[in-house]
Amino acid sequence: WAAGSAARQACSWLWFRSDPPPLRPAPSRRLLVALHLLQLGYVYRCVRALRLGWRLCREEAAEEERAHMAFLAHDISMLRLFETFLENAPQLALLLYSVLRTSKAEPAQGVGICTAFLCVTWSLLDYHQSLRSFLLDKYEMGWGSSVVYFLWNLLLLCPRILALALFALLWPYGVAVHFPLVWLAMFLWVSLQGTDFMESPGPEQLYRAIVAVILYFSWFNVAPGRTLHRSIIYHGFILVDSALLSLAWLWGRAPEEQHPYLIPVLCTALPCYLVGLLLRVAYYERLHPNVRARPRSGGDEVDADRRADGAVELRSVSEPELLNSRLRYLARSHFSLSALAEPRLLNGAAAV
């Protein structure tokens, strides 16, 4: 967890360095370095956003301030997602393992585990909503699509963490072998997709390493283009991997094992995963912005032309310094057929 926290602080510091000069924080560089070394970089970002948001609520907000607030909110959402999978998800698996190991579950522990699952899934929804803020208002995420997106991520995440906890129940040190192997496979897979998220090659490797950790638990799209084949490969791999971990537990457990309730729970995990996949397919077939995206010819907001492959070409916005280029890159990866909004139309600014 120390490594995860250090990686998150490193990303925060690198983003501060690459931000446009008008949007950089007021403190000196040495003070920012000290804050990040003390693991307070993310806290400083949140405090900064709260101060700006409080001022915008009390006063009439200028367009630049609202765009600045959206810029800060996007970075906070991304860092929260990093924290979730670098720190919270491993802690959740460890907590579940501890409960199963001791065969004692206090009511507070049960509530804590359920709450942790909901919080991890909520961070994915918050990140997706942050990406949607780059789209035109007509593609804003409604309650129905939010519920479906939340449910399919929850149903896919629960069986994965359960399989990891069961495997650790018999072979605690086996996880120390399993995680590096799967992480390395995910890191190589992300590298082959040719991501271009950070400003330079060195930080880009850090980003790919973080994404590989996320992929150990949950799907995360990192490259533009159609994701169908990549998604099939990923979910097929995770399904087989989780099934092998669960079968290893079934094979290695003692007959007198004091966990009779785990058998029906494990039998329910596979249907949950399949239902999650069905909900994911339904989301992308009916509720994803790409389903409703249409090329726009003419108009004042976006100048888009249809390419030979059916995608939408986008002209650069008039004031790129008001946009969070990092999240905009990921938004282009997720919504390659959708028309991205100009700064004044950002839903994220309206979320202040």
Coordinates of N, CA, C and O in Angstrom, one line a residue, residues 92-202:
L92 N -9.5 -4.5 0.8 CA -10.8 -5.2 0.8 C -10.6 -6.7 0.7 O -11.2 -7.5 1.4
A93 N -9.7 -7.1 -0.2 CA -9.4 -8.5 -0.4 C -8.8 -9.1 0.9 O -9.1 -10.2 1.3
L94 N -7.9 -8.3 1.5 CA -7.3 -8.7 2.8 C -8.3 -8.8 3.9 O -8.2 -9.7 4.7
L95 N -9.2 -7.9 4.0 CA -10.2 -7.9 5.0 C -11.1 -9.1 4.9 O -11.5 -9.8 5.8
L96 N -11.5 -9.4 3.6 CA -12.4 -10.6 3.4 C -11.6 -11.9 3.7 O -12.2 -12.8 4.3
Y97 N -10.3 -11.9 3.4 CA -9.5 -13.0 3.7 C -9.4 -13.2 5.3 O -9.5 -14.3 5.8
S98 N -9.2 -12.1 6.0 CA -9.1 -12.2 7.5 C -10.4 -12.7 8.1 O -10.4 -13.5 9.0
V99 N -11.5 -12.3 7.6 CA -12.8 -12.7 8.1 C -13.0 -14.2 7.8 O -13.4 -15.0 8.7
L100 N -12.6 -14.7 6.6 CA -12.8 -16.1 6.3 C -11.7 -16.9 7.1 O -12.0 -18.1 7.5
R101 N -10.6 -16.4 7.4 CA -9.5 -17.1 8.1 C -9.9 -17.4 9.5 O -9.7 -18.5 10.1
T102 N -10.5 -16.4 10.2 CA -10.9 -16.5 11.6 C -12.3 -17.1 11.8 O -12.6 -17.5 12.9
S103 N -13.0 -17.2 10.7 CA -14.4 -17.7 10.8 C -15.3 -16.9 11.7 O -16.2 -17.4 12.3
K104 N -14.9 -15.6 11.9 CA -15.6 -14.8 12.8 C -15.9 -13.5 12.1 O -15.0 -12.8 11.7
A105 N -17.2 -13.2 11.9 CA -17.5 -11.9 11.2 C -18.4 -11.1 12.1 O -19.6 -11.5 12.4
E106 N -17.9 -10.0 12.7 CA -18.7 -9.1 13.4 C -19.6 -8.3 12.5 O -19.3 -8.2 11.3
P107 N -20.8 -7.9 13.0 CA -21.7 -7.1 12.2 C -21.0 -5.9 11.6 O -21.2 -5.5 10.4
A108 N -20.1 -5.3 12.3 CA -19.4 -4.1 11.8 C -18.5 -4.5 10.6 O -18.4 -3.7 9.7
Q109 N -17.9 -5.7 10.7 CA -17.0 -6.1 9.6 C -17.9 -6.4 8.4 O -17.4 -6.1 7.2
G110 N -19.0 -7.0 8.5 CA -19.9 -7.3 7.4 C -20.3 -6.0 6.7 O -20.3 -5.9 5.5
V111 N -20.7 -5.0 7.5 CA -21.1 -3.7 7.0 C -19.9 -3.1 6.3 O -20.1 -2.5 5.2
G112 N -18.7 -3.2 6.9 CA -17.5 -2.6 6.3 C -17.2 -3.2 4.9 O -16.8 -2.5 4.0
I113 N -17.3 -4.5 4.8 CA -17.0 -5.2 3.6 C -18.0 -4.8 2.5 O -17.6 -4.4 1.4
C114 N -19.3 -4.8 2.8 CA -20.3 -4.3 1.9 C -20.1 -2.9 1.4 O -20.2 -2.6 0.2
T115 N -19.8 -2.0 2.4 CA -19.6 -0.6 2.1 C -18.4 -0.5 1.2 O -18.3 0.4 0.3
A116 N -17.3 -1.3 1.5 CA -16.1 -1.2 0.7 C -16.4 -1.6 -0.8 O -15.9 -0.9 -1.7
F117 N -17.1 -2.6 -1.0 CA -17.5 -3.0 -2.3 C -18.2 -1.9 -3.1 O -18.0 -1.6 -4.2
L118 N -19.2 -1.3 -2.4 CA -19.9 -0.2 -3.0 C -19.1 1.0 -3.3 O -19.2 1.6 -4.3
C119 N -18.1 1.3 -2.4 CA -17.2 2.5 -2.6 C -16.3 2.2 -3.8 O -16.0 3.1 -4.6
V120 N -15.8 1.0 -3.9 CA -14.9 0.7 -5.1 C -15.7 0.8 -6.4 O -15.2 1.4 -7.4
T121 N -16.9 0.3 -6.4 CA -17.7 0.4 -7.6 C -18.1 1.9 -7.9 O -18.2 2.3 -9.0
W122 N -18.4 2.6 -6.8 CA -18.8 4.0 -7.0 C -17.6 4.8 -7.6 O -17.9 5.7 -8.4
S123 N -16.4 4.5 -7.3 CA -15.3 5.2 -7.9 C -15.2 5.0 -9.4 O -14.8 5.9 -10.1
L124 N -15.6 3.8 -9.8 CA -15.6 3.6 -11.3 C -16.7 4.4 -11.9 O -16.5 4.9 -13.0
L125 N -17.9 4.5 -11.3 CA -19.0 5.3 -11.8 C -18.6 6.7 -11.8 O -18.9 7.4 -12.8
D126 N -18.0 7.2 -10.8 CA -17.5 8.6 -10.7 C -16.5 8.9 -11.8 O -16.6 10.0 -12.5
Y127 N -15.6 8.0 -12.1 CA -14.6 8.2 -13.1 C -15.3 8.3 -14.5 O -15.0 9.1 -15.3
H128 N -16.3 7.4 -14.7 CA -17.0 7.3 -16.0 C -17.8 8.6 -16.2 O -17.9 9.2 -17.3
Q129 N -18.4 9.1 -15.1 CA -19.2 10.3 -15.2 C -18.3 11.5 -15.5 O -18.6 12.4 -16.2
S130 N -17.1 11.5 -15.0 CA -16.1 12.5 -15.3 C -15.7 12.5 -16.7 O -15.6 13.6 -17.3
L131 N -15.6 11.3 -17.3 CA -15.3 11.3 -18.7 C -16.4 11.8 -19.6 O -16.3 12.4 -20.6
R132 N -17.6 11.5 -19.1 CA -18.8 11.9 -19.9 C -19.0 13.4 -19.9 O -19.7 14.0 -20.7
S133 N -18.3 14.1 -18.9 CA -18.4 15.5 -18.8 C -17.8 16.2 -20.0 O -18.0 17.4 -20.3
F134 N -17.0 15.5 -20.8 CA -16.4 16.0 -22.0 C -17.3 15.9 -23.2 O -17.0 16.5 -24.3
L135 N -18.5 15.3 -23.1 CA -19.4 15.1 -24.2 C -20.4 16.3 -24.1 O -20.6 16.9 -23.1
L136 N -21.1 16.4 -25.3 CA -22.2 17.4 -25.3 C -23.3 17.0 -24.4 O -23.4 15.9 -23.9
D137 N -24.1 18.0 -24.0 CA -25.2 17.8 -23.0 C -26.1 16.7 -23.4 O -26.7 16.0 -22.5
K138 N -26.3 16.4 -24.6 CA -27.3 15.4 -25.0 C -26.8 14.0 -24.6 O -27.6 13.1 -24.6
Y139 N -25.5 13.9 -24.3 CA -25.0 12.6 -23.9 C -24.7 12.5 -22.4 O -24.0 11.6 -21.9
E140 N -25.3 13.4 -21.7 CA -25.2 13.4 -20.2 C -25.7 12.1 -19.6 O -26.7 11.5 -20.1
M141 N -25.0 11.6 -18.6 CA -25.4 10.3 -18.0 C -26.6 10.4 -17.1 O -26.5 11.1 -16.2
G142 N -27.6 9.7 -17.4 CA -28.8 9.7 -16.7 C -28.8 8.7 -15.5 O -27.9 7.9 -15.4
W143 N -29.9 8.7 -14.8 CA -30.0 7.8 -13.6 C -30.0 6.3 -14.1 O -29.4 5.4 -13.5
G144 N -30.8 6.0 -15.2 CA -30.9 4.6 -15.7 C -29.5 4.1 -16.1 O -29.1 3.0 -15.6
S145 N -28.8 4.8 -16.9 CA -27.5 4.4 -17.3 C -26.5 4.3 -16.2 O -25.6 3.4 -16.1
S146 N -26.6 5.2 -15.2 CA -25.7 5.2 -14.0 C -26.0 3.9 -13.2 O -25.0 3.3 -12.7
V147 N -27.2 3.5 -13.0 CA -27.6 2.3 -12.2 C -27.0 1.1 -12.9 O -26.4 0.2 -12.3
V148 N -27.3 1.0 -14.2 CA -26.8 -0.2 -15.0 C -25.3 -0.3 -14.9 O -24.7 -1.3 -14.7
Y149 N -24.6 0.9 -15.1 CA -23.1 0.9 -15.1 C -22.6 0.5 -13.7 O -21.6 -0.3 -13.6
F150 N -23.3 1.0 -12.7 CA -22.8 0.6 -11.3 C -23.0 -0.9 -11.0 O -22.2 -1.5 -10.5
L151 N -24.2 -1.4 -11.5 CA -24.5 -2.8 -11.2 C -23.5 -3.7 -11.9 O -23.1 -4.7 -11.3
W152 N -23.3 -3.5 -13.2 CA -22.4 -4.4 -13.9 C -21.0 -4.4 -13.4 O -20.3 -5.4 -13.3
N153 N -20.5 -3.3 -12.9 CA -19.2 -3.2 -12.3 C -19.2 -4.0 -11.0 O -18.2 -4.7 -10.6
L154 N -20.2 -3.8 -10.2 CA -20.3 -4.5 -8.9 C -20.4 -6.0 -9.0 O -19.7 -6.7 -8.3
L155 N -21.2 -6.4 -10.0 CA -21.3 -7.9 -10.2 C -20.1 -8.5 -10.8 O -19.9 -9.7 -10.6
L156 N -19.3 -7.8 -11.5 CA -18.0 -8.3 -12.0 C -16.9 -8.2 -10.9 O -16.0 -9.1 -10.9
L157 N -17.0 -7.2 -10.1 CA -15.9 -7.0 -9.1 C -16.0 -8.0 -7.9 O -15.0 -8.5 -7.4
C158 N -17.2 -8.3 -7.4 CA -17.4 -9.1 -6.3 C -16.9 -10.5 -6.5 O -16.1 -11.1 -5.6
P159 N -17.2 -11.2 -7.6 CA -16.6 -12.6 -7.8 C -15.1 -12.6 -7.9 O -14.4 -13.5 -7.4
R160 N -14.5 -11.5 -8.5 CA -13.1 -11.5 -8.6 C -12.4 -11.4 -7.2 O -11.4 -12.1 -7.0
I161 N -12.8 -10.5 -6.4 CA -12.2 -10.4 -5.1 C -12.5 -11.6 -4.2 O -11.6 -12.0 -3.4
L162 N -13.7 -12.2 -4.4 CA -14.0 -13.4 -3.6 C -13.0 -14.5 -4.0 O -12.5 -15.3 -3.1
A163 N -12.7 -14.7 -5.3 CA -11.8 -15.7 -5.8 C -10.4 -15.5 -5.2 O -9.7 -16.5 -4.8
L164 N -10.0 -14.3 -5.2 CA -8.7 -13.9 -4.6 C -8.6 -14.3 -3.1 O -7.6 -14.8 -2.7
A165 N -9.7 -13.9 -2.4 CA -9.7 -14.2 -1.0 C -9.7 -15.7 -0.7 O -9.0 -16.2 0.2
L166 N -10.4 -16.5 -1.5 CA -10.5 -17.9 -1.3 C -9.1 -18.6 -1.6 O -8.7 -19.5 -0.9
F167 N -8.5 -18.1 -2.6 CA -7.2 -18.6 -3.0 C -6.2 -18.3 -1.9 O -5.4 -19.2 -1.5
A168 N -6.2 -17.1 -1.3 CA -5.3 -16.7 -0.2 C -5.6 -17.5 1.0 O -4.8 -17.6 1.9
L169 N -6.8 -18.0 1.2 CA -7.2 -18.7 2.4 C -6.4 -20.0 2.6 O -6.1 -20.4 3.7
L170 N -6.1 -20.6 1.4 CA -5.3 -21.9 1.5 C -3.8 -21.6 1.2 O -2.9 -22.2 1.8
W171 N -3.5 -20.7 0.3 CA -2.1 -20.4 0.0 C -1.9 -18.9 0.1 O -1.9 -18.2 -0.9
P172 N -1.7 -18.4 1.3 CA -1.4 -17.0 1.5 C -0.3 -16.5 0.7 O -0.3 -15.4 0.1
Y173 N 0.8 -17.2 0.6 CA 2.0 -16.8 -0.2 C 1.8 -17.0 -1.7 O 2.6 -16.5 -2.4
G174 N 0.8 -17.8 -2.0 CA 0.5 -18.0 -3.5 C 0.1 -16.7 -4.2 O 0.4 -16.5 -5.3
V175 N -0.6 -15.8 -3.4 CA -1.0 -14.5 -4.0 C 0.3 -13.7 -4.3 O 0.2 -12.9 -5.3
A176 N 1.3 -13.9 -3.5 CA 2.6 -13.1 -3.8 C 3.2 -13.6 -5.1 O 4.0 -12.9 -5.7
V177 N 2.8 -14.8 -5.6 CA 3.3 -15.2 -6.9 C 2.3 -14.9 -8.0 O 2.6 -14.5 -9.1
H178 N 1.0 -15.1 -7.7 CA -0.1 -14.8 -8.6 C -0.2 -13.4 -9.1 O -0.3 -13.1 -10.3
F179 N -0.1 -12.5 -8.1 CA -0.3 -11.0 -8.5 C 0.8 -10.6 -9.4 O 0.5 -9.9 -10.4
P180 N 2.2 -10.8 -9.1 CA 3.2 -10.3 -10.1 C 3.0 -10.9 -11.5 O 3.3 -10.2 -12.5
L181 N 2.6 -12.2 -11.6 CA 2.5 -12.8 -12.9 C 1.4 -12.2 -13.7 O 1.5 -11.8 -14.9
V182 N 0.2 -12.0 -13.0 CA -0.9 -11.4 -13.7 C -0.7 -9.9 -14.0 O -1.0 -9.4 -15.1
W183 N -0.1 -9.2 -13.0 CA 0.3 -7.8 -13.2 C 1.2 -7.7 -14.4 O 1.1 -6.8 -15.2
L184 N 2.2 -8.5 -14.5 CA 3.2 -8.4 -15.7 C 2.5 -8.7 -17.0 O 2.7 -8.0 -18.0
A185 N 1.5 -9.6 -17.0 CA 0.8 -9.9 -18.3 C -0.1 -8.7 -18.6 O -0.1 -8.3 -19.8
M186 N -0.7 -8.0 -17.6 CA -1.5 -6.8 -17.9 C -0.6 -5.7 -18.3 O -1.0 -4.9 -19.2
F187 N 0.5 -5.5 -17.7 CA 1.4 -4.4 -18.1 C 1.9 -4.6 -19.5 O 1.9 -3.6 -20.3
L188 N 2.3 -5.8 -19.9 CA 2.7 -6.0 -21.3 C 1.5 -5.7 -22.3 O 1.7 -5.2 -23.3
W189 N 0.3 -6.1 -21.9 CA -0.9 -5.9 -22.7 C -1.1 -4.4 -22.9 O -1.4 -4.0 -24.0
V190 N -1.1 -3.7 -21.8 CA -1.3 -2.2 -21.9 C -0.2 -1.6 -22.7 O -0.4 -0.7 -23.5
S191 N 1.1 -2.0 -22.6 CA 2.2 -1.5 -23.4 C 2.0 -1.7 -24.8 O 2.3 -0.9 -25.7
L192 N 1.5 -2.9 -25.2 CA 1.2 -3.2 -26.6 C 0.1 -2.3 -27.2 O 0.1 -2.1 -28.4
Q193 N -0.8 -1.8 -26.4 CA -1.8 -0.9 -26.9 C -1.3 0.5 -27.2 O -2.1 1.3 -27.8
G194 N -0.1 0.8 -26.8 CA 0.5 2.1 -27.1 C -0.2 3.3 -26.5 O -0.7 4.2 -27.2
T195 N -0.3 3.3 -25.2 CA -0.9 4.4 -24.5 C -0.1 5.7 -24.6 O 1.2 5.6 -24.8
D196 N -0.7 6.8 -24.5 CA 0.0 8.1 -24.6 C -0.7 9.1 -23.6 O -1.2 10.1 -24.0
F197 N -0.7 8.7 -22.4 CA -1.4 9.5 -21.4 C -0.5 10.6 -20.7 O -1.0 11.7 -20.5
M198 N 0.7 10.2 -20.4 CA 1.6 11.2 -19.7 C 2.4 12.0 -20.7 O 2.4 11.7 -21.9
E199 N 3.2 12.9 -20.1 CA 3.9 13.8 -21.0 C 5.2 13.3 -21.5 O 5.7 13.8 -22.5
S200 N 5.8 12.3 -20.8 CA 7.1 11.7 -21.3 C 7.1 10.2 -21.1 O 6.3 9.7 -20.3
P201 N 8.1 9.5 -21.7 CA 8.1 8.0 -21.6 C 8.2 7.5 -20.2 O 7.6 6.5 -19.9
G202 N 9.0 8.1 -19.3 CA 9.2 7.6 -18.0 C 7.9 7.6 -17.2 O 7.5 6.5 -16.7

